[in-house]
N, CA, C and O atoms as CSV, one atom per row, in Angstrom:
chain,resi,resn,atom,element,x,y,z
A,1,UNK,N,N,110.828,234.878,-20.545
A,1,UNK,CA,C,110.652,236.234,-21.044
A,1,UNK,C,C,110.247,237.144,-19.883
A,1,UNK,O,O,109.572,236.698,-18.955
A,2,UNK,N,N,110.688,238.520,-19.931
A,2,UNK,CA,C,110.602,239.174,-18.844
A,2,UNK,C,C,109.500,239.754,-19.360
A,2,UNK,O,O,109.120,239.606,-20.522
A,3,UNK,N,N,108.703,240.752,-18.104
A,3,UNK,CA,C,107.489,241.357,-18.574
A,3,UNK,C,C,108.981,243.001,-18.782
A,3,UNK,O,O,110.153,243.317,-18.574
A,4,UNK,N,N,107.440,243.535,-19.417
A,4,UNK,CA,C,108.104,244.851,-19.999
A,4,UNK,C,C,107.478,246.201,-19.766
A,4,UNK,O,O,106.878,246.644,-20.745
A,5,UNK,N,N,107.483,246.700,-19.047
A,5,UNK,CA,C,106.701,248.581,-18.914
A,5,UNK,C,C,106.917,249.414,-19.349
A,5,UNK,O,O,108.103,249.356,-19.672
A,6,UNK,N,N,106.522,250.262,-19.611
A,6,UNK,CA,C,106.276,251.454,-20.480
A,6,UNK,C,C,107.088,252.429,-18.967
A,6,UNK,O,O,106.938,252.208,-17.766
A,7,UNK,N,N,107.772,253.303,-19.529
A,7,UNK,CA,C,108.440,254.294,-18.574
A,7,UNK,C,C,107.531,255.154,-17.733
A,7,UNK,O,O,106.630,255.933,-18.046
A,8,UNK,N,N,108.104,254.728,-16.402
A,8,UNK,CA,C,106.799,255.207,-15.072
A,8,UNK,C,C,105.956,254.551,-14.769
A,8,UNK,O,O,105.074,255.028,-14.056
A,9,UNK,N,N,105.903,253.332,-15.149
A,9,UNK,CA,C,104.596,252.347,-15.125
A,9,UNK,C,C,104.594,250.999,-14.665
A,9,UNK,O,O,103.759,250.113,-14.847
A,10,UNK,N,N,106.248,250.992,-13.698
A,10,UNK,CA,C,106.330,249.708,-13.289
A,10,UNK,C,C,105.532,249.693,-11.741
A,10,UNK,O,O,105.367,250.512,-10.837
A,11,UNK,N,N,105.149,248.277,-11.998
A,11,UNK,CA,C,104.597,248.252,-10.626
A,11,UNK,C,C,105.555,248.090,-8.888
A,11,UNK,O,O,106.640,247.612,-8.556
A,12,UNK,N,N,104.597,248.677,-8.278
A,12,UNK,CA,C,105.364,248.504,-7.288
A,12,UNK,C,C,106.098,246.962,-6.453
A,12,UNK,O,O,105.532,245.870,-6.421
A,13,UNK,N,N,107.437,247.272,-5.853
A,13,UNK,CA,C,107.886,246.339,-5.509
A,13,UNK,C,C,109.246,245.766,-6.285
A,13,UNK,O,O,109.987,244.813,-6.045
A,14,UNK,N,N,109.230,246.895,-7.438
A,14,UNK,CA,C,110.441,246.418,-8.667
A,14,UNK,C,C,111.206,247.390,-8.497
A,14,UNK,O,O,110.659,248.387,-8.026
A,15,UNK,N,N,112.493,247.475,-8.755
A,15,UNK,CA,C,113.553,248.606,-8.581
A,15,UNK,C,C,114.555,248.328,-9.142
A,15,UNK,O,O,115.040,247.197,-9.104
A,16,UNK,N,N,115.287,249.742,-10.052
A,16,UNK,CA,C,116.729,249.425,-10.670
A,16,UNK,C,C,117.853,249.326,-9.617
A,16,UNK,O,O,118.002,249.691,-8.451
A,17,UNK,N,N,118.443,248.793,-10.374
A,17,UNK,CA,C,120.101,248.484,-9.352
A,17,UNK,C,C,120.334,249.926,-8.747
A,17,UNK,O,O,120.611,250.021,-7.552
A,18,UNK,N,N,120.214,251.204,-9.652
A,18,UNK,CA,C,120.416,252.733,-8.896
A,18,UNK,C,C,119.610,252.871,-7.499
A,18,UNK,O,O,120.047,253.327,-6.442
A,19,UNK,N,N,117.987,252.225,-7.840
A,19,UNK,CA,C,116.914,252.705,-6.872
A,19,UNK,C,C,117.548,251.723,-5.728
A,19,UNK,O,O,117.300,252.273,-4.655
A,20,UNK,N,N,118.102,250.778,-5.547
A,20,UNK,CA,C,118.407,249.280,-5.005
A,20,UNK,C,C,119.314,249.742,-4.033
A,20,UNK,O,O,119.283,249.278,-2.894
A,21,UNK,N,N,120.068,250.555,-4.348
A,21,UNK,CA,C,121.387,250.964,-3.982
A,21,UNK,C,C,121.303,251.982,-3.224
A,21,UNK,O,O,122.203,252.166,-2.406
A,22,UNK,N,N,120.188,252.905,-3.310
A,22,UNK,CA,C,119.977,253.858,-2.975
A,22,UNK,C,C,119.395,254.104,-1.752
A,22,UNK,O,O,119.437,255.050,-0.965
A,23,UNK,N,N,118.513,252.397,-1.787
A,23,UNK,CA,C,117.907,251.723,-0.201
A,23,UNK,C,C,118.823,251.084,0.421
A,23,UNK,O,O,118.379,250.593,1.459
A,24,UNK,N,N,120.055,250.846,0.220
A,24,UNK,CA,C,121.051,250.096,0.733
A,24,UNK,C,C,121.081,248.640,0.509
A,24,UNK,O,O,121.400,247.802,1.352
A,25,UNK,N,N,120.794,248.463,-0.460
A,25,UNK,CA,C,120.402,246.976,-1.017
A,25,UNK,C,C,121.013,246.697,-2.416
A,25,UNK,O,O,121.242,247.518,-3.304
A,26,UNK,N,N,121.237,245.299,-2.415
A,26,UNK,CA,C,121.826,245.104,-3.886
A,26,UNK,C,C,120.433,244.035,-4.311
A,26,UNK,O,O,119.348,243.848,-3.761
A,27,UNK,N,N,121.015,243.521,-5.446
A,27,UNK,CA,C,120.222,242.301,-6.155
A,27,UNK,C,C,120.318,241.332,-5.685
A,27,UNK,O,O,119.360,240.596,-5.449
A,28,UNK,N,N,121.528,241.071,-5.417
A,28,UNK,CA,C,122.114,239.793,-4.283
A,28,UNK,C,C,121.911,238.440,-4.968
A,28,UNK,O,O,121.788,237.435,-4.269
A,29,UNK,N,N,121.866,238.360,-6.412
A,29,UNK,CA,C,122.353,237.030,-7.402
A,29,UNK,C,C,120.819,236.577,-8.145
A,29,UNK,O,O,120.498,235.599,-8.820
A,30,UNK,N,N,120.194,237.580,-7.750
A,30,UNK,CA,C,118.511,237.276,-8.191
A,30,UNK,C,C,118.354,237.760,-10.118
A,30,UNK,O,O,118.575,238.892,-10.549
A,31,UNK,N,N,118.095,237.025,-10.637
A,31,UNK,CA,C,117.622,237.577,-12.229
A,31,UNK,C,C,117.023,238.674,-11.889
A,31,UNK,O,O,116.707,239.099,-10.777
A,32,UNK,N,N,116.825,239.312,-13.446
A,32,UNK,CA,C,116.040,240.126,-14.007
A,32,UNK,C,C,114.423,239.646,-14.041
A,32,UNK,O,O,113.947,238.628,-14.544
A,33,UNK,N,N,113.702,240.829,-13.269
A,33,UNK,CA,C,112.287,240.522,-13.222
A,33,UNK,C,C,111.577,240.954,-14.412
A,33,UNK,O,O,110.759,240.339,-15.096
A,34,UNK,N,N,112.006,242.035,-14.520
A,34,UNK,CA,C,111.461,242.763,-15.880
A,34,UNK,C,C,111.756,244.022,-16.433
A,34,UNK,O,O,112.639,244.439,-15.684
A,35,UNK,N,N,111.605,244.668,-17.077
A,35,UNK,CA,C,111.992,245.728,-17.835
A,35,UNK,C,C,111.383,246.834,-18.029
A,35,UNK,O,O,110.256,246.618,-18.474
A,36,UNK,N,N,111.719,248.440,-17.840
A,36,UNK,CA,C,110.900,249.135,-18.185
A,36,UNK,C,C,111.942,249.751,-19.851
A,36,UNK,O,O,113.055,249.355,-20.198
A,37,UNK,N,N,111.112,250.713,-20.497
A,37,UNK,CA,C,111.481,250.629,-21.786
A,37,UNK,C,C,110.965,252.587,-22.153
A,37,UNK,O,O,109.930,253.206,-22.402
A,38,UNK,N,N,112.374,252.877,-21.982
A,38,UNK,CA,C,111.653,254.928,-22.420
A,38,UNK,C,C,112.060,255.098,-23.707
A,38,UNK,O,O,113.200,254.969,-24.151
A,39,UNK,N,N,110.685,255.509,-24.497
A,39,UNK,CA,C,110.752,255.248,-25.821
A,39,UNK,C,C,111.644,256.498,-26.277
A,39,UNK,O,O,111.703,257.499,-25.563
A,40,UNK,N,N,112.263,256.414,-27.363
A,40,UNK,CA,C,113.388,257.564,-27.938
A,40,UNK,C,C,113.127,258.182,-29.405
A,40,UNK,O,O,112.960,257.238,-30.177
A,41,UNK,N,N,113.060,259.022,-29.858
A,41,UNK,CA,C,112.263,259.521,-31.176
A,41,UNK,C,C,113.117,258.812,-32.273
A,41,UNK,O,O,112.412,258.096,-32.982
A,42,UNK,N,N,114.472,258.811,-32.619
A,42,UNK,CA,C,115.352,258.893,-33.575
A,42,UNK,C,C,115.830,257.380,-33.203
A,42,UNK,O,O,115.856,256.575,-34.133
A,43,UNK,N,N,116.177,256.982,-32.018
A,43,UNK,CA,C,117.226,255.495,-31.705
A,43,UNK,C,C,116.045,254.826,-31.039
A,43,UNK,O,O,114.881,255.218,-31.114
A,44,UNK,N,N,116.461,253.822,-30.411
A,44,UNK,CA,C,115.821,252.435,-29.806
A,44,UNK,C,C,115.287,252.904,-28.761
A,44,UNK,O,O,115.199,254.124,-28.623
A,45,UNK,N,N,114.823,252.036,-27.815
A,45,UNK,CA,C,114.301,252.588,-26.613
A,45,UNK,C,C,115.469,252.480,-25.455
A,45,UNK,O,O,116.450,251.736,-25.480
A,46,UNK,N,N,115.128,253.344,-24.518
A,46,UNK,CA,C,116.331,252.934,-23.719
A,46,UNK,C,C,115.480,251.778,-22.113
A,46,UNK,O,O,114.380,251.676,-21.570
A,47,UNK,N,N,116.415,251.366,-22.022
A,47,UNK,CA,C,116.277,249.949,-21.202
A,47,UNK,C,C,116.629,250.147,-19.952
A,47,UNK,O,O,117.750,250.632,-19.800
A,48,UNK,N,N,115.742,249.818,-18.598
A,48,UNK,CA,C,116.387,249.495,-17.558
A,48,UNK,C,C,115.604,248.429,-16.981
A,48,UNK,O,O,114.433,248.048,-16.951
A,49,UNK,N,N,116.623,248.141,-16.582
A,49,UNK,CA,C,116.457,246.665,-15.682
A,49,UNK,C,C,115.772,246.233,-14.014
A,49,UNK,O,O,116.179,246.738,-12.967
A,50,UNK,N,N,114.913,245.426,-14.094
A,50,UNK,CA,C,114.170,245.926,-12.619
A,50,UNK,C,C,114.467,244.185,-11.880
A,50,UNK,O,O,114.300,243.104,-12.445
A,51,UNK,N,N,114.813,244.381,-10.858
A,51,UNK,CA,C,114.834,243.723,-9.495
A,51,UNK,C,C,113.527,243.787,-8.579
A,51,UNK,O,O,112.861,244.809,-8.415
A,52,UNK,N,N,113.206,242.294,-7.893
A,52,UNK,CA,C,112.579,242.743,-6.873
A,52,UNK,C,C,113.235,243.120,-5.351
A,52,UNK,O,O,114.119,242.483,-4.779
A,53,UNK,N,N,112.582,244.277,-4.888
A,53,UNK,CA,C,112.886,244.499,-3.841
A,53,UNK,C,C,113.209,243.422,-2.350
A,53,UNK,O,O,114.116,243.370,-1.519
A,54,UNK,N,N,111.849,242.615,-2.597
A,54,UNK,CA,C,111.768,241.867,-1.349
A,54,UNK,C,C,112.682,240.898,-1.334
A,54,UNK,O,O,112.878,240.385,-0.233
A,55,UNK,N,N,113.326,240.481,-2.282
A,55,UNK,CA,C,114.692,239.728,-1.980
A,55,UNK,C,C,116.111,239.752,-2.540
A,55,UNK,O,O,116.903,238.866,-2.863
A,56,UNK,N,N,116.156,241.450,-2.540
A,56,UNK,CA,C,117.172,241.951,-2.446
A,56,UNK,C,C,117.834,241.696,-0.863
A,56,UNK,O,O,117.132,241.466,0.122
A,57,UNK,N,N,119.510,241.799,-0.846
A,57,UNK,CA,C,119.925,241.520,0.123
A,57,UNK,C,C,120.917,242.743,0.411
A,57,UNK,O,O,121.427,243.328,-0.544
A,58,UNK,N,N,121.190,243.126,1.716
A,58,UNK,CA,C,121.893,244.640,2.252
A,58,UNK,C,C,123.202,244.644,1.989
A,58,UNK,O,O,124.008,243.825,2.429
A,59,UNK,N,N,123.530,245.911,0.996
A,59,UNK,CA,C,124.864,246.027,0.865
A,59,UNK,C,C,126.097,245.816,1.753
A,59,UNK,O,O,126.128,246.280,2.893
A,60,UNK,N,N,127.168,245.077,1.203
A,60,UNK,CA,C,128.283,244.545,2.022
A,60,UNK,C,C,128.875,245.988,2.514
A,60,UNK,O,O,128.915,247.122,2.034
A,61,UNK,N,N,129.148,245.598,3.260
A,61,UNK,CA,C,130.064,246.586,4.144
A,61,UNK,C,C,131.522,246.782,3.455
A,61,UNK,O,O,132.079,245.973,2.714
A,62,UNK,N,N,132.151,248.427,4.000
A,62,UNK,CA,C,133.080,248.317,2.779
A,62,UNK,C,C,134.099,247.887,4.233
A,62,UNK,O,O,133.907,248.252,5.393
A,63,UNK,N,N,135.144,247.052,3.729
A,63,UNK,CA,C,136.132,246.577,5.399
A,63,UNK,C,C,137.345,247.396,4.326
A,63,UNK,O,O,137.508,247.638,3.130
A,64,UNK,N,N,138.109,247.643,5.806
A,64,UNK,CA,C,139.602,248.300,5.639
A,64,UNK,C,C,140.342,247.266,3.762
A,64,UNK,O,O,140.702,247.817,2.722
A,65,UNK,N,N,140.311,246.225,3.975
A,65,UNK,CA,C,140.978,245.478,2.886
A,65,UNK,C,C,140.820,246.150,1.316
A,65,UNK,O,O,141.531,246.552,0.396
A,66,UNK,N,N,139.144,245.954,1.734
A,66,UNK,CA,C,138.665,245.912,0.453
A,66,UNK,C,C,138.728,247.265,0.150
A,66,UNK,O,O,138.883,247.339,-1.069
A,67,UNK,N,N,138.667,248.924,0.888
A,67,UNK,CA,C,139.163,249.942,0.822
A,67,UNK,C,C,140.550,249.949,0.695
A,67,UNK,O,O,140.706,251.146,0.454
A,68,UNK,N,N,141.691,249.459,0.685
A,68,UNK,CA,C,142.600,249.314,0.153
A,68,UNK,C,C,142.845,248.917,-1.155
A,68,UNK,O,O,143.752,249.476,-1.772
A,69,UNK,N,N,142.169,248.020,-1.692
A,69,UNK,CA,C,142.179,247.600,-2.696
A,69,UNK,C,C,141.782,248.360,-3.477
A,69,UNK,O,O,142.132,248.187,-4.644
A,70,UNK,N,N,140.836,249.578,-3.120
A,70,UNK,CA,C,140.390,250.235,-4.333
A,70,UNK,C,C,140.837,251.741,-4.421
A,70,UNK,O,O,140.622,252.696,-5.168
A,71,UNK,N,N,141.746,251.410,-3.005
A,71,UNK,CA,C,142.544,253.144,-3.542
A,71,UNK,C,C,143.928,252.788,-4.213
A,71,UNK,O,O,144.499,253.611,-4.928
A,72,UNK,N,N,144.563,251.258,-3.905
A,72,UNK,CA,C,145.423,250.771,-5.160
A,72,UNK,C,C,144.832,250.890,-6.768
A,72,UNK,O,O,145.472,251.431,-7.670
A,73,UNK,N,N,143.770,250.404,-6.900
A,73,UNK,CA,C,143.385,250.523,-7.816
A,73,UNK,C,C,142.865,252.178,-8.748
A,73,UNK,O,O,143.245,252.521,-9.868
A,74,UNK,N,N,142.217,252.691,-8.110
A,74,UNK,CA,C,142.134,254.342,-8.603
A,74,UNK,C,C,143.892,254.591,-8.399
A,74,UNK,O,O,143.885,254.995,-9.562
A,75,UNK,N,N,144.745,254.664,-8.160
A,75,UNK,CA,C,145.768,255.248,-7.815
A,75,UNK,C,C,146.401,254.601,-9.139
A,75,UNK,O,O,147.130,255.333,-9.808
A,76,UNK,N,N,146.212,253.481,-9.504
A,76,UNK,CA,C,147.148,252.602,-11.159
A,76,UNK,C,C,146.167,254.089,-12.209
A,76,UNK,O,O,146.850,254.929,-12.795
A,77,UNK,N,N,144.722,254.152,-12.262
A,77,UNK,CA,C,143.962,254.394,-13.100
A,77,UNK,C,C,144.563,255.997,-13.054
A,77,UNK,O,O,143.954,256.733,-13.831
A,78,UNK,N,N,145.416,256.517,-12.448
A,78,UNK,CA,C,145.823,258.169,-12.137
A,78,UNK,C,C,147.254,258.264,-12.776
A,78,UNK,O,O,147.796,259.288,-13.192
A,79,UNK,N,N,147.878,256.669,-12.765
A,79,UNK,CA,C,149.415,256.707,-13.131
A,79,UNK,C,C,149.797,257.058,-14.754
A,79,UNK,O,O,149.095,256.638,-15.674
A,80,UNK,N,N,150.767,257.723,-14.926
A,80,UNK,CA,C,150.720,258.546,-16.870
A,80,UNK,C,C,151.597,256.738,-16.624
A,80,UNK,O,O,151.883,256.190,-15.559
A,81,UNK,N,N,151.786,256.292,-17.885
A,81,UNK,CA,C,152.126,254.869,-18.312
A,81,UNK,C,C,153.254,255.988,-19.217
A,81,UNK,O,O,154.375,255.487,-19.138
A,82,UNK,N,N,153.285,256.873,-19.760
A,82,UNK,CA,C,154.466,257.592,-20.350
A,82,UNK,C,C,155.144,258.205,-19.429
A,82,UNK,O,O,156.182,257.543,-19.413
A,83,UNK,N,N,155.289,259.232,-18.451
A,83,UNK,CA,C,156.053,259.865,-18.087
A,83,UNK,C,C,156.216,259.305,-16.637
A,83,UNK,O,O,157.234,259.517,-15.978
A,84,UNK,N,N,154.892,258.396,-16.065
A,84,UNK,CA,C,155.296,257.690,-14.045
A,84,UNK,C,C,154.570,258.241,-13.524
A,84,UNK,O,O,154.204,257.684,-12.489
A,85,UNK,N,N,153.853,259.699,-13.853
A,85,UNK,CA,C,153.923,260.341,-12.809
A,85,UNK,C,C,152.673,260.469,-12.463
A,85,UNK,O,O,151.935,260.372,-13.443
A,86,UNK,N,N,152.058,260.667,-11.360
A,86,UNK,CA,C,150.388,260.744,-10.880
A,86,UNK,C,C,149.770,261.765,-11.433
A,86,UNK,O,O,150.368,262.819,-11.216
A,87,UNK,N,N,149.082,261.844,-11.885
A,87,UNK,CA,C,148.355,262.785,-13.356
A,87,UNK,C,C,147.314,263.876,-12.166
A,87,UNK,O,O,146.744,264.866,-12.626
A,88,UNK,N,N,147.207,263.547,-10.789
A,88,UNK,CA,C,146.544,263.909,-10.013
A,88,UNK,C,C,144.761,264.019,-10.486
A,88,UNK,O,O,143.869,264.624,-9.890
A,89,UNK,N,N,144.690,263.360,-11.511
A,89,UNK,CA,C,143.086,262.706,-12.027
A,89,UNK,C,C,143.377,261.412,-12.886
A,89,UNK,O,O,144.423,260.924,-13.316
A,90,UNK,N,N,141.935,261.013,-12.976
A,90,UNK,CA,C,141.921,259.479,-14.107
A,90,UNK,C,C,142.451,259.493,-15.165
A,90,UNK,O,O,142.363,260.610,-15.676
A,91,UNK,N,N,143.014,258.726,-15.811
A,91,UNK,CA,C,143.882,259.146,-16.759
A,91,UNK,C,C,142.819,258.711,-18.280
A,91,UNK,O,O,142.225,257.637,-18.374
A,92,UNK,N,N,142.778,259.991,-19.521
A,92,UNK,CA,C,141.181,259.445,-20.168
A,92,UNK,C,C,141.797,258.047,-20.927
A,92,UNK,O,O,143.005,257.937,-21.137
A,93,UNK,N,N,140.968,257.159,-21.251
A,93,UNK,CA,C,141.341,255.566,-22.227
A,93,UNK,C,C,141.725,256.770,-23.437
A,93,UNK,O,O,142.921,256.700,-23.722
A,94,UNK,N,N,140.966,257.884,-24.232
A,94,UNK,CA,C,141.087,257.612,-25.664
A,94,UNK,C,C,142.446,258.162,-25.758
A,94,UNK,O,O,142.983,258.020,-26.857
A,95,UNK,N,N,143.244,258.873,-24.669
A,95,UNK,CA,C,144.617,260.088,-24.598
A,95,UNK,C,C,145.333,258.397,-24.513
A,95,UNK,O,O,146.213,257.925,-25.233
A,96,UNK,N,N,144.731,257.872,-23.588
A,96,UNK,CA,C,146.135,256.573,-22.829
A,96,UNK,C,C,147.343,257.040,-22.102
A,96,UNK,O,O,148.231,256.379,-21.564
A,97,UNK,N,N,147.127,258.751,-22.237
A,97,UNK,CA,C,148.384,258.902,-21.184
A,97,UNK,C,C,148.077,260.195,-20.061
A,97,UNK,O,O,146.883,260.294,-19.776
A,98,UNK,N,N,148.862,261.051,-19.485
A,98,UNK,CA,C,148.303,262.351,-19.349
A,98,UNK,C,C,148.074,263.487,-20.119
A,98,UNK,O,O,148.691,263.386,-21.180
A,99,UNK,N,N,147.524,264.400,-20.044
A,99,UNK,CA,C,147.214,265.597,-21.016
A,99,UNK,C,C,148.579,265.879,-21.447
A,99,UNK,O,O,148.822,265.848,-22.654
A,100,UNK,N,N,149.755,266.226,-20.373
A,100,UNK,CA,C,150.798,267.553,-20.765
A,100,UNK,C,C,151.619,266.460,-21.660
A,100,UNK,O,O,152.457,266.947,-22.418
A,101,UNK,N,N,151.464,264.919,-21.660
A,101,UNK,CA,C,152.206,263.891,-22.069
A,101,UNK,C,C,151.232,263.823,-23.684
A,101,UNK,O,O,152.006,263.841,-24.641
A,102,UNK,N,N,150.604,263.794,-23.858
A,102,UNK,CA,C,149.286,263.720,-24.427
A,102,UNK,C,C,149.941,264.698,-25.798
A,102,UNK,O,O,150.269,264.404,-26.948
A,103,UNK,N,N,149.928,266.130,-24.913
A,103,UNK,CA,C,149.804,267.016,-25.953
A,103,UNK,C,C,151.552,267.955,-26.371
A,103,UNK,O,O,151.793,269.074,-26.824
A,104,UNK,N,N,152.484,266.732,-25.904
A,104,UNK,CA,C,153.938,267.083,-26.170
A,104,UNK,C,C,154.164,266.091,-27.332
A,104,UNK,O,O,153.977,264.874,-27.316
A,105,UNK,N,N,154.706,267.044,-28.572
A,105,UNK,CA,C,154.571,266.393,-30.211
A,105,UNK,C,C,155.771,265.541,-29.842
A,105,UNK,O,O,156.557,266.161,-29.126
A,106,UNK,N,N,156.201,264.089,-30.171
A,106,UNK,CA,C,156.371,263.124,-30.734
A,106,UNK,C,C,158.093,263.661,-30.999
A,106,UNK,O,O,158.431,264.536,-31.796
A,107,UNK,N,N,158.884,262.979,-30.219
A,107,UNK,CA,C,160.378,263.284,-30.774
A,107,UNK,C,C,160.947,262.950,-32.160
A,107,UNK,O,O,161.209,261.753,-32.274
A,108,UNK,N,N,161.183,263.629,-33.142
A,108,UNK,CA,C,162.010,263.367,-34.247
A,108,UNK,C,C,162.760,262.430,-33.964
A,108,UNK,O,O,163.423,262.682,-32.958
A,109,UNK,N,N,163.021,261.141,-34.540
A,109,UNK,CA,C,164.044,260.105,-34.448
A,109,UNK,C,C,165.633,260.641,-35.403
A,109,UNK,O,O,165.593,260.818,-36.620
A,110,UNK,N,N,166.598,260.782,-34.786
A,110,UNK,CA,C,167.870,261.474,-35.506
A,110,UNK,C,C,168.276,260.670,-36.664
A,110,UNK,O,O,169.231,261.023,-37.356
């Protein structure tokens, strides 16, 4: 069981994956130490997850490859799957296609 804090009240030495990242550090395969918890009037509490710092390990370097790989990848996530064509932004999940594709009504079948 993880320990649990009240929001603002973790002790020092613990950090979210944002704060982690932000020092140039990841988690680097280490569990969850513990939890802080910001209480919400109407829904649940909301949850974040804390790491320790001291054996966190320094973010990988990004190499030419692996920057390739991810402008292939944003570049599929830009492609309309209806019309081919590069939407010149992300294309949204709930449309599934581009806007002008999106919002052209549906051909009458003859």
């Amino acid at each position: 069981m993880t320990d649990v804090y009240r929001w603002r009240l973790a002790p020092d030495g613990l950090a979210t994956r944002r704060q982690l990242r932000a020092l140039g550090l990841r988690p680097g395969g280490q569990g969850v130490v513990a939890q802080i918890e910001r209480p919400r009037r109407r829904r649940g509490p909301l949850v974040a997850y804390l790491y320790r710092i001291d054996l966190a390990l320094p973010v990988r370097p990004m190499t030419a490859r692996r920057a390739a790989a991810l402008a292939k990848a944003n570049a599929a996530r830009r492609r309309c799957p209806t019309c081919r064509r590069d939407a010149g932004y992300v294309i949204p999940t709930s449309l599934g296609m581009c806007v002008p594709c999106a919002d052209t009504p549906p051909h009458a079948a003859a």
